[in-house]
JSON list of N, CA and C in Angstrom, two decimals:
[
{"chain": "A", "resi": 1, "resn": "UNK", "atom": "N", "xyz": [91.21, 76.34, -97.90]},
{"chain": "A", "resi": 1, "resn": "UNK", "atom": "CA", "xyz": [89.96, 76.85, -97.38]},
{"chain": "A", "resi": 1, "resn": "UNK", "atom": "C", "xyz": [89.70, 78.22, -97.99]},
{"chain": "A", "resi": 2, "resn": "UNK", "atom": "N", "xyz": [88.75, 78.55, -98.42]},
{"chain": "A", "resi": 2, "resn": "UNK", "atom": "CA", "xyz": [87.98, 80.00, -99.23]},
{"chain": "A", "resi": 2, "resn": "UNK", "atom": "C", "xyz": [87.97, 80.78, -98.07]},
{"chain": "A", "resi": 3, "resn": "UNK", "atom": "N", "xyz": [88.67, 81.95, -98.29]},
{"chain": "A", "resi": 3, "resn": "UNK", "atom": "CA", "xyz": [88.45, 83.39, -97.10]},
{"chain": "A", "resi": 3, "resn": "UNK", "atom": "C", "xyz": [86.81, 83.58, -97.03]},
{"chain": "A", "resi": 4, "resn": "UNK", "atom": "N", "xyz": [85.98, 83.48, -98.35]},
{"chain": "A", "resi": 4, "resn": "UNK", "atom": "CA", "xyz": [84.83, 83.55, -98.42]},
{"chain": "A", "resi": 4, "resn": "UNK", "atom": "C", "xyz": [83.54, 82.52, -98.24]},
{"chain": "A", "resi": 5, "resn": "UNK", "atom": "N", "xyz": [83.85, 81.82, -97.22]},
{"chain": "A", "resi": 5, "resn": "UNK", "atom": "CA", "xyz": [82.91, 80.61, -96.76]},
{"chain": "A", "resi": 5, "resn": "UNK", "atom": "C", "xyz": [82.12, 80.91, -95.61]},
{"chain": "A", "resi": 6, "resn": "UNK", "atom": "N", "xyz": [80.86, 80.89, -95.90]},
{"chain": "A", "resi": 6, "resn": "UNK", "atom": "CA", "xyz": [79.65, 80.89, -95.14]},
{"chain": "A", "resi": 6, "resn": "UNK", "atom": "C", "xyz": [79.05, 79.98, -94.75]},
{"chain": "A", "resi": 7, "resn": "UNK", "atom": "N", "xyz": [78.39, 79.77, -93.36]},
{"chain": "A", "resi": 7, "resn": "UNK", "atom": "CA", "xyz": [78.55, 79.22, -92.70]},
{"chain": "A", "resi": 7, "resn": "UNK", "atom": "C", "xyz": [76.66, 79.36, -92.54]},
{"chain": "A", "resi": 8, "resn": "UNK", "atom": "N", "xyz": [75.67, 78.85, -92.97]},
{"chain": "A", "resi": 8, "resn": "UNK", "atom": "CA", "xyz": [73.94, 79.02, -92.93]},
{"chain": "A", "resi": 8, "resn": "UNK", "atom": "C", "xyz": [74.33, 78.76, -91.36]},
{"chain": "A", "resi": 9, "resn": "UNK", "atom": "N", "xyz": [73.11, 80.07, -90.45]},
{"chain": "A", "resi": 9, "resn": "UNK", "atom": "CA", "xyz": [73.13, 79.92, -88.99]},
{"chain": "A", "resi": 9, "resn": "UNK", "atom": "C", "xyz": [72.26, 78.57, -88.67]},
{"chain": "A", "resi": 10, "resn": "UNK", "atom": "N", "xyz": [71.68, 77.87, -89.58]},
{"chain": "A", "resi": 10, "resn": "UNK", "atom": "CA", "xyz": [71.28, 76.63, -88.99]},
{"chain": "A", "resi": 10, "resn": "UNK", "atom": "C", "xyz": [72.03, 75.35, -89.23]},
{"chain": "A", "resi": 11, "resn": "UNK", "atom": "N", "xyz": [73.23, 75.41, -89.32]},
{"chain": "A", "resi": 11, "resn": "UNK", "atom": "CA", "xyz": [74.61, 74.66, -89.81]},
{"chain": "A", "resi": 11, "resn": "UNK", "atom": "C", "xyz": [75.33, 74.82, -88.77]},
{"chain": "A", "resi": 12, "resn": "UNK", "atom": "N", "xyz": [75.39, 75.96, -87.98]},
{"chain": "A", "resi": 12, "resn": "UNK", "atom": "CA", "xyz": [76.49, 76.30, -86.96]},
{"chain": "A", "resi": 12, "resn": "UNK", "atom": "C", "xyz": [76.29, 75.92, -85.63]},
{"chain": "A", "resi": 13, "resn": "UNK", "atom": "N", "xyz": [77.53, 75.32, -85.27]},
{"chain": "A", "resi": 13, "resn": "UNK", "atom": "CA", "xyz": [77.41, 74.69, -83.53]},
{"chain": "A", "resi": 13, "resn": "UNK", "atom": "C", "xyz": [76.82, 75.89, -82.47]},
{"chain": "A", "resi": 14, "resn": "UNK", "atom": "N", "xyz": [77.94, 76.66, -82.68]},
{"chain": "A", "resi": 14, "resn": "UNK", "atom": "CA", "xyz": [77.40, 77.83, -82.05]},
{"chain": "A", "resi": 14, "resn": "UNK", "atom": "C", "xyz": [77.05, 79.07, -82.54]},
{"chain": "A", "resi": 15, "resn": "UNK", "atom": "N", "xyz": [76.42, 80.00, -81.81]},
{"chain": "A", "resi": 15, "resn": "UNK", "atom": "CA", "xyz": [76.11, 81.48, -82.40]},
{"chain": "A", "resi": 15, "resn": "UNK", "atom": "C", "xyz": [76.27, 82.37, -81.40]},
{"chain": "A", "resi": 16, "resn": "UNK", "atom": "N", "xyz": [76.63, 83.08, -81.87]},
{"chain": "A", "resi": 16, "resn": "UNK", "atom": "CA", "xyz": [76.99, 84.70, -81.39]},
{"chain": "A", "resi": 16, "resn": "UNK", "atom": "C", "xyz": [75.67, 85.03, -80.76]},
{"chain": "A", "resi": 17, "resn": "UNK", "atom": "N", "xyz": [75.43, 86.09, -79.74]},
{"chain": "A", "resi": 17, "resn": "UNK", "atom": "CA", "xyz": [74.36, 86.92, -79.30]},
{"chain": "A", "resi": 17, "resn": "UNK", "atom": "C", "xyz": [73.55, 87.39, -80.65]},
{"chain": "A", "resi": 18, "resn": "UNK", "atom": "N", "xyz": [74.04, 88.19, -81.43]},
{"chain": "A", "resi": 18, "resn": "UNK", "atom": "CA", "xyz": [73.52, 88.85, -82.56]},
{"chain": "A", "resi": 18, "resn": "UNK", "atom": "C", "xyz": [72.61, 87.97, -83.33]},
{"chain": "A", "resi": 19, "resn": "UNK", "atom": "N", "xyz": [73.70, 86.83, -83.26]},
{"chain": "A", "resi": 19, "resn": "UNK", "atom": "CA", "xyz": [73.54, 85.57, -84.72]},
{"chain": "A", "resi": 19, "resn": "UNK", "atom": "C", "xyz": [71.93, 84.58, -83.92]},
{"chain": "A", "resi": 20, "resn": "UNK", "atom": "N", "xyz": [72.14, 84.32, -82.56]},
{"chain": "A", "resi": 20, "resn": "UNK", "atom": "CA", "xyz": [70.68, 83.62, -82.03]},
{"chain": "A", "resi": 20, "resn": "UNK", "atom": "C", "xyz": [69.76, 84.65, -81.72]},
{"chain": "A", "resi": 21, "resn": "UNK", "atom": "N", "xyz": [70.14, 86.10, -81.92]},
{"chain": "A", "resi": 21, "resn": "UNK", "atom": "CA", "xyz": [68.95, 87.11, -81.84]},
{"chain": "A", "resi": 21, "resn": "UNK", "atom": "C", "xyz": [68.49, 86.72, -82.91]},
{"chain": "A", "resi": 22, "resn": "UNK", "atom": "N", "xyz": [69.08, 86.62, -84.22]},
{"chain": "A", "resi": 22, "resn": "UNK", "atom": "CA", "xyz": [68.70, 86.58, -85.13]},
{"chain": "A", "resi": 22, "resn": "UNK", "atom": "C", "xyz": [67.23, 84.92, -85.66]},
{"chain": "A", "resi": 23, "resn": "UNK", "atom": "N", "xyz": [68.44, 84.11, -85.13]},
{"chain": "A", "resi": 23, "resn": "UNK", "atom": "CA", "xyz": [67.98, 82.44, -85.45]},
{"chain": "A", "resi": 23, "resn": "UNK", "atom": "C", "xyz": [66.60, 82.36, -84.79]},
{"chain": "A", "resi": 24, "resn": "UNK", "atom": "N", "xyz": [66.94, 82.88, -83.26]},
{"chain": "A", "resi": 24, "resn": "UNK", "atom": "CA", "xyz": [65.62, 82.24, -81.81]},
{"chain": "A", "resi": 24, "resn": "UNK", "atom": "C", "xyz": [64.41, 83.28, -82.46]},
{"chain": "A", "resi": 25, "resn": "UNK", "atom": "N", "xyz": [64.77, 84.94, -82.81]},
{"chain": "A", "resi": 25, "resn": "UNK", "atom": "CA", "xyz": [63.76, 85.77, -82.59]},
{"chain": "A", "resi": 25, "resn": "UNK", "atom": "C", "xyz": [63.51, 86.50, -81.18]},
{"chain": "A", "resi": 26, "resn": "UNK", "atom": "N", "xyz": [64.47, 86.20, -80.61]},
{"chain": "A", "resi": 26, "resn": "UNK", "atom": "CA", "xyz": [64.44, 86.77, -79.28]},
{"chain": "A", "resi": 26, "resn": "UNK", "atom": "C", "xyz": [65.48, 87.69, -79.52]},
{"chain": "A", "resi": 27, "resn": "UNK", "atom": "N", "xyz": [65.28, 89.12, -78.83]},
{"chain": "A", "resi": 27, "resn": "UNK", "atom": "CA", "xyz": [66.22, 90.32, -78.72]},
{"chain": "A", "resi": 27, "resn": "UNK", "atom": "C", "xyz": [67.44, 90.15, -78.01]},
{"chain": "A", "resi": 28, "resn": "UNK", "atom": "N", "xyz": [68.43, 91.06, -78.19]},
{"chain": "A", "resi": 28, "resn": "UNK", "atom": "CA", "xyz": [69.64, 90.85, -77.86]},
{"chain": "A", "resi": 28, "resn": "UNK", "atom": "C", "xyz": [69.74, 91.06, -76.29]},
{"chain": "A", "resi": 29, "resn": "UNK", "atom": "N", "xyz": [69.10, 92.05, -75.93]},
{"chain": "A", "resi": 29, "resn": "UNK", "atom": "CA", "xyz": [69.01, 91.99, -74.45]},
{"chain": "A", "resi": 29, "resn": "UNK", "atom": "C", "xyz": [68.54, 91.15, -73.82]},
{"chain": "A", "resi": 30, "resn": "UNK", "atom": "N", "xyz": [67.26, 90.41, -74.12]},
{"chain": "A", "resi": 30, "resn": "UNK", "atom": "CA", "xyz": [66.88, 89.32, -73.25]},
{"chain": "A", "resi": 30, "resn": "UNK", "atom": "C", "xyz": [67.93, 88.13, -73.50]},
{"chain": "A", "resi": 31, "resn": "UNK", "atom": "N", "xyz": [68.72, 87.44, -74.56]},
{"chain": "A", "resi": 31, "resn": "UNK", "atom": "CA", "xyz": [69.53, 86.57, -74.26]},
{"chain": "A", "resi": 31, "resn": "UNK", "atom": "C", "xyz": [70.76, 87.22, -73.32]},
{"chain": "A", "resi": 32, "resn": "UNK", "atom": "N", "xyz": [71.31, 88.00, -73.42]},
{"chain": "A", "resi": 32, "resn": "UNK", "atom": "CA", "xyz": [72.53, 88.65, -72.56]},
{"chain": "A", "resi": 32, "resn": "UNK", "atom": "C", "xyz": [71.68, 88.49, -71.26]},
{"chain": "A", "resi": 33, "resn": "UNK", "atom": "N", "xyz": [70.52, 88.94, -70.95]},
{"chain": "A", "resi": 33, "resn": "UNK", "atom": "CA", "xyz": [70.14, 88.71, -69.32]},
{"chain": "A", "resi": 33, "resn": "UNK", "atom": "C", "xyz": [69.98, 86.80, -68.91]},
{"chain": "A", "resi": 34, "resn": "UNK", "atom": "N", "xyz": [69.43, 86.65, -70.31]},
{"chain": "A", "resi": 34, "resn": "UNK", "atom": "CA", "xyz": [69.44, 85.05, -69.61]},
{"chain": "A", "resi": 34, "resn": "UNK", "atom": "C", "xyz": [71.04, 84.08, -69.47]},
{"chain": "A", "resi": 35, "resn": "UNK", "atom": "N", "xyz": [72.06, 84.82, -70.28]},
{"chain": "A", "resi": 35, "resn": "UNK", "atom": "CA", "xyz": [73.08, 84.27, -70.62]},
{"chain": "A", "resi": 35, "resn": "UNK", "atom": "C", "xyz": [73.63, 84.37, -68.58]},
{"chain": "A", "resi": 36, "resn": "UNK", "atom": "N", "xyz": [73.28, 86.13, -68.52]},
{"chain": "A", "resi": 36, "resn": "UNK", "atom": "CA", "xyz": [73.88, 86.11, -66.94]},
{"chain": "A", "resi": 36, "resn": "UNK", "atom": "C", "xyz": [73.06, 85.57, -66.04]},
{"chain": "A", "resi": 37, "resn": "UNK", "atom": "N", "xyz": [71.88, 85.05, -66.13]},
{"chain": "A", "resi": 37, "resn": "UNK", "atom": "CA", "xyz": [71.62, 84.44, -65.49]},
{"chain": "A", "resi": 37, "resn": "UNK", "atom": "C", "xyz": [71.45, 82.86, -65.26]},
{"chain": "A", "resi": 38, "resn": "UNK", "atom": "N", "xyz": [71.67, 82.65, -66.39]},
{"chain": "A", "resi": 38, "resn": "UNK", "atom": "CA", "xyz": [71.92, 81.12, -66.76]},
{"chain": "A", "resi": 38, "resn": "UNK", "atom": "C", "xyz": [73.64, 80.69, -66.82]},
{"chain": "A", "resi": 39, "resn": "UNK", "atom": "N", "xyz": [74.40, 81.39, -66.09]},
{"chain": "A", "resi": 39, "resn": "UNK", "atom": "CA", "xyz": [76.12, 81.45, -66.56]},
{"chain": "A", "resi": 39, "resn": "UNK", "atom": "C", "xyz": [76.67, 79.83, -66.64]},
{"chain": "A", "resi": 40, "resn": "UNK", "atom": "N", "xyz": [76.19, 79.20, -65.43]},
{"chain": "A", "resi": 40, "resn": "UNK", "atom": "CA", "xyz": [76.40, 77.74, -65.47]},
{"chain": "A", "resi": 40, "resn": "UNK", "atom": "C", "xyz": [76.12, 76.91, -66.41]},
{"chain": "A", "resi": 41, "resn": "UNK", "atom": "N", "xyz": [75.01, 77.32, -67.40]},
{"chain": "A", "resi": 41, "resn": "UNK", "atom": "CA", "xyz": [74.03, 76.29, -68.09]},
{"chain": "A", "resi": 41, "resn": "UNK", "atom": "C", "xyz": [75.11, 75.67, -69.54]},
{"chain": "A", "resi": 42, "resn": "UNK", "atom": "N", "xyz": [74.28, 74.33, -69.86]},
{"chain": "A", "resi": 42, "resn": "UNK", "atom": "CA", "xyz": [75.44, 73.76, -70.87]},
{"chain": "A", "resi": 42, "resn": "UNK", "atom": "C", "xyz": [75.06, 74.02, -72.09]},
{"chain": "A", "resi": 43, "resn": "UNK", "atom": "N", "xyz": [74.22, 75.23, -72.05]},
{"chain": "A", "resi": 43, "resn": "UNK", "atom": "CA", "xyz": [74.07, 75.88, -73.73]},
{"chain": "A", "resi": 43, "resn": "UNK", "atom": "C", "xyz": [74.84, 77.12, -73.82]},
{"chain": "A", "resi": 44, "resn": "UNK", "atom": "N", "xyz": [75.82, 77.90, -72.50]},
{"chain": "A", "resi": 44, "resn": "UNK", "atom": "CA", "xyz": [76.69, 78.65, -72.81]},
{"chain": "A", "resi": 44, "resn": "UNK", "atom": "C", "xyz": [78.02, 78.16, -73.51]},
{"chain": "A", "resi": 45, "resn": "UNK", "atom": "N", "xyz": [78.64, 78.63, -73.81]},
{"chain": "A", "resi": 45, "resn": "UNK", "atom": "CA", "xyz": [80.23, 78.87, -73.89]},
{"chain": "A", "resi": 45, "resn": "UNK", "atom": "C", "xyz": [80.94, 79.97, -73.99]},
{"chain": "A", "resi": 46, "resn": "UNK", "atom": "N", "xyz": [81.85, 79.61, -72.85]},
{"chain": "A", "resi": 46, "resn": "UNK", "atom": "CA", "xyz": [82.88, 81.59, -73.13]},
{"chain": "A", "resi": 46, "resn": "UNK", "atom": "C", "xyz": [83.79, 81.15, -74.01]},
{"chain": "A", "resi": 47, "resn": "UNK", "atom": "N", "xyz": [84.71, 81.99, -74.96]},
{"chain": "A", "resi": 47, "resn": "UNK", "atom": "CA", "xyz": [85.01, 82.26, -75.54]},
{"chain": "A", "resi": 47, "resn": "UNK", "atom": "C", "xyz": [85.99, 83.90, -74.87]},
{"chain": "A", "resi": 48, "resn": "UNK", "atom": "N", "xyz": [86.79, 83.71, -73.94]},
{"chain": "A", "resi": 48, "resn": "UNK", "atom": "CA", "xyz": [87.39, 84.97, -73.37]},
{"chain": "A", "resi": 48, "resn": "UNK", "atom": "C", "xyz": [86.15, 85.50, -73.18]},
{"chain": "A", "resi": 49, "resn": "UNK", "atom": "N", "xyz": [86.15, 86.71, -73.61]},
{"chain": "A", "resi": 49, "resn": "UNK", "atom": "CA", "xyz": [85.04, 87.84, -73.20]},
{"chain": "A", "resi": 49, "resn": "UNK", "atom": "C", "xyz": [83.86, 87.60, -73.61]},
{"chain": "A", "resi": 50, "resn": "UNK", "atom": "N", "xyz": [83.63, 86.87, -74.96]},
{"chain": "A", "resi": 50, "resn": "UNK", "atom": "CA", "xyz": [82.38, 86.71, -75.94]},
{"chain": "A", "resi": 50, "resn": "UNK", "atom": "C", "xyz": [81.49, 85.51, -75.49]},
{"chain": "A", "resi": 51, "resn": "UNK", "atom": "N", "xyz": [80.29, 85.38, -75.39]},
{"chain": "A", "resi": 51, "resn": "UNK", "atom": "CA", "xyz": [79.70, 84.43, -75.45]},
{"chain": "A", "resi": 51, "resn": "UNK", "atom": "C", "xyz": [79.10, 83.71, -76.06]},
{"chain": "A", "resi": 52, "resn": "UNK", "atom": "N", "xyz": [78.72, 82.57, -76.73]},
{"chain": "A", "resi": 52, "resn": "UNK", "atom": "CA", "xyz": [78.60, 81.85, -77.35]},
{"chain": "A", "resi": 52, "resn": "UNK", "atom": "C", "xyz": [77.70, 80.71, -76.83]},
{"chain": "A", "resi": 53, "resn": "UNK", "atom": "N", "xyz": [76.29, 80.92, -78.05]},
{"chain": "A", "resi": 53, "resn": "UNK", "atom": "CA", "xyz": [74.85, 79.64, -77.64]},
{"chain": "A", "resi": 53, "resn": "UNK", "atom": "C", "xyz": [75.27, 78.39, -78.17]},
{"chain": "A", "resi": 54, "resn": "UNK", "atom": "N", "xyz": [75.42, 77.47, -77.53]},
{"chain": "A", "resi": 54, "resn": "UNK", "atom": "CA", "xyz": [75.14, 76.11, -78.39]},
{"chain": "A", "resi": 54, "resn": "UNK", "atom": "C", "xyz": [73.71, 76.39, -78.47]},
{"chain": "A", "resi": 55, "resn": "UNK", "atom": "N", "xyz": [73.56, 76.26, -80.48]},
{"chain": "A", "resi": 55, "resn": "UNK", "atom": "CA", "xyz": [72.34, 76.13, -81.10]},
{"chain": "A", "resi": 55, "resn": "UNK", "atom": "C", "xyz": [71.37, 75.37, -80.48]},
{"chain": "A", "resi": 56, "resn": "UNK", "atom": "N", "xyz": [72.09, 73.97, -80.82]},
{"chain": "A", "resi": 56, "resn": "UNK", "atom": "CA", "xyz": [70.70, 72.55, -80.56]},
{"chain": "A", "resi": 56, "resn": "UNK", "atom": "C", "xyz": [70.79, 72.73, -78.85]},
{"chain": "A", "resi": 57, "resn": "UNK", "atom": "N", "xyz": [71.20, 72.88, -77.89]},
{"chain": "A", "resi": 57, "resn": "UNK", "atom": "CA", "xyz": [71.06, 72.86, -76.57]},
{"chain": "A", "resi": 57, "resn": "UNK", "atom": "C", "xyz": [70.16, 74.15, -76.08]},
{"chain": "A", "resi": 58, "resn": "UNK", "atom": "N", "xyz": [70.54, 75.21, -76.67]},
{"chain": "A", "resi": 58, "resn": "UNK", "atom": "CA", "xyz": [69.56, 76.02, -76.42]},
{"chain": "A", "resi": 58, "resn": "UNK", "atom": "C", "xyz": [67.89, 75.68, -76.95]},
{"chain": "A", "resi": 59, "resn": "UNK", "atom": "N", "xyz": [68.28, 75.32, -78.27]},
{"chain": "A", "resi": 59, "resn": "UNK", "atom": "CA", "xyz": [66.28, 75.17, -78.64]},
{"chain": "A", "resi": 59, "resn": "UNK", "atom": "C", "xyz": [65.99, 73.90, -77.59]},
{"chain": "A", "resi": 60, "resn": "UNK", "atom": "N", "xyz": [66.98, 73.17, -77.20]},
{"chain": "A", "resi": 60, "resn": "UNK", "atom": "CA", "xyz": [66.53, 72.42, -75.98]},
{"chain": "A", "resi": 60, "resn": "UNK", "atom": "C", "xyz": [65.91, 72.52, -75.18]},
{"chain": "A", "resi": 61, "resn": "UNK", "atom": "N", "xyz": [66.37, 73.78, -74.28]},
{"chain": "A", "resi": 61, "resn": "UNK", "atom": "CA", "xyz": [66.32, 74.81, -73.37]},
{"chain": "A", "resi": 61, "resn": "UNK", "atom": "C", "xyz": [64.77, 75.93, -73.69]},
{"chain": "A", "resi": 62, "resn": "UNK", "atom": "N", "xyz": [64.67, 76.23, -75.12]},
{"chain": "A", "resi": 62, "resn": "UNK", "atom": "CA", "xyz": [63.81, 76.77, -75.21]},
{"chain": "A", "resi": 62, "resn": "UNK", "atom": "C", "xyz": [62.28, 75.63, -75.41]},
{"chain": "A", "resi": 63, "resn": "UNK", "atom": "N", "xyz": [62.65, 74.55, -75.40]},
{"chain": "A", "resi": 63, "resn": "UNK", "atom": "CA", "xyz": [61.36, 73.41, -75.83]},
{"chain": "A", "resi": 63, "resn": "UNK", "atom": "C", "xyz": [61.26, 73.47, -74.36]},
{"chain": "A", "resi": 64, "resn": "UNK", "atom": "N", "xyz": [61.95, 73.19, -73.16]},
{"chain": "A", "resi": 64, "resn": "UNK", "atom": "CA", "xyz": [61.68, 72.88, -71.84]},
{"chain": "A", "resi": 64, "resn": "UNK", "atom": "C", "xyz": [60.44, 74.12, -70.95]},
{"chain": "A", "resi": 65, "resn": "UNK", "atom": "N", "xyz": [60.97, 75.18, -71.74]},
{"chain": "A", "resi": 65, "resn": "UNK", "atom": "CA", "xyz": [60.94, 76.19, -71.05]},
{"chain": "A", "resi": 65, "resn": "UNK", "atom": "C", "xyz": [59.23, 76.75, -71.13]},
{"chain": "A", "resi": 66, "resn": "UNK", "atom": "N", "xyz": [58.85, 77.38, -69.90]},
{"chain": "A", "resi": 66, "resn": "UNK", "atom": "CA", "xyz": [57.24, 77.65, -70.08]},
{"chain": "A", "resi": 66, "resn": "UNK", "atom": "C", "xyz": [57.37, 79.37, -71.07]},
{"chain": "A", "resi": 67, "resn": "UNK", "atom": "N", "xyz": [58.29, 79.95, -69.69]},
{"chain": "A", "resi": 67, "resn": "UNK", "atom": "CA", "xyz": [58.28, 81.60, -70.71]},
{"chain": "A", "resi": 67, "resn": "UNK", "atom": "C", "xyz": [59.74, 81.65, -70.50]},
{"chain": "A", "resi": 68, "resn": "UNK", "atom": "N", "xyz": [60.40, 82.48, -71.20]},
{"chain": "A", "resi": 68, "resn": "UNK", "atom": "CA", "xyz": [61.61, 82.82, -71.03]},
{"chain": "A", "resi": 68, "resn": "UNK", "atom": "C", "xyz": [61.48, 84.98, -70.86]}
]
């Protein structure tokens, strides 16, 4: 495996806060508030301390959704 392998954020299961600020267009603070308020939902994953979007479940989440 290459130390230097990249990973296109529309390839990846999951993403980082930073990485779906980046993908969704939504700011880092509003996913961290929806993350705590959505803690149950099946587009989180913890990861110890870090949290982590499932990609395709979230744009799920964002097709359902009126406003976020």
């Amino acid at each position: 495996m290459k130390d230097n392998l990249v990973v296109p954020l529309c390839e990846k299961y999951t993403l980082s806060i930073p990485e779906a600020s980046a993908y969704f267009g939504i700011c880092e603070k509003k996913l961290y508030k929806i993350v705590n308020e959505h803690s149950d939902a099946d587009f989180i994953l913890c990861n110890g301390s870090k949290y982590l979007i499932k990609r395709k479940k979230f744009e799920q989440y964002i097709d359902d959704a009126y406003s976020i």
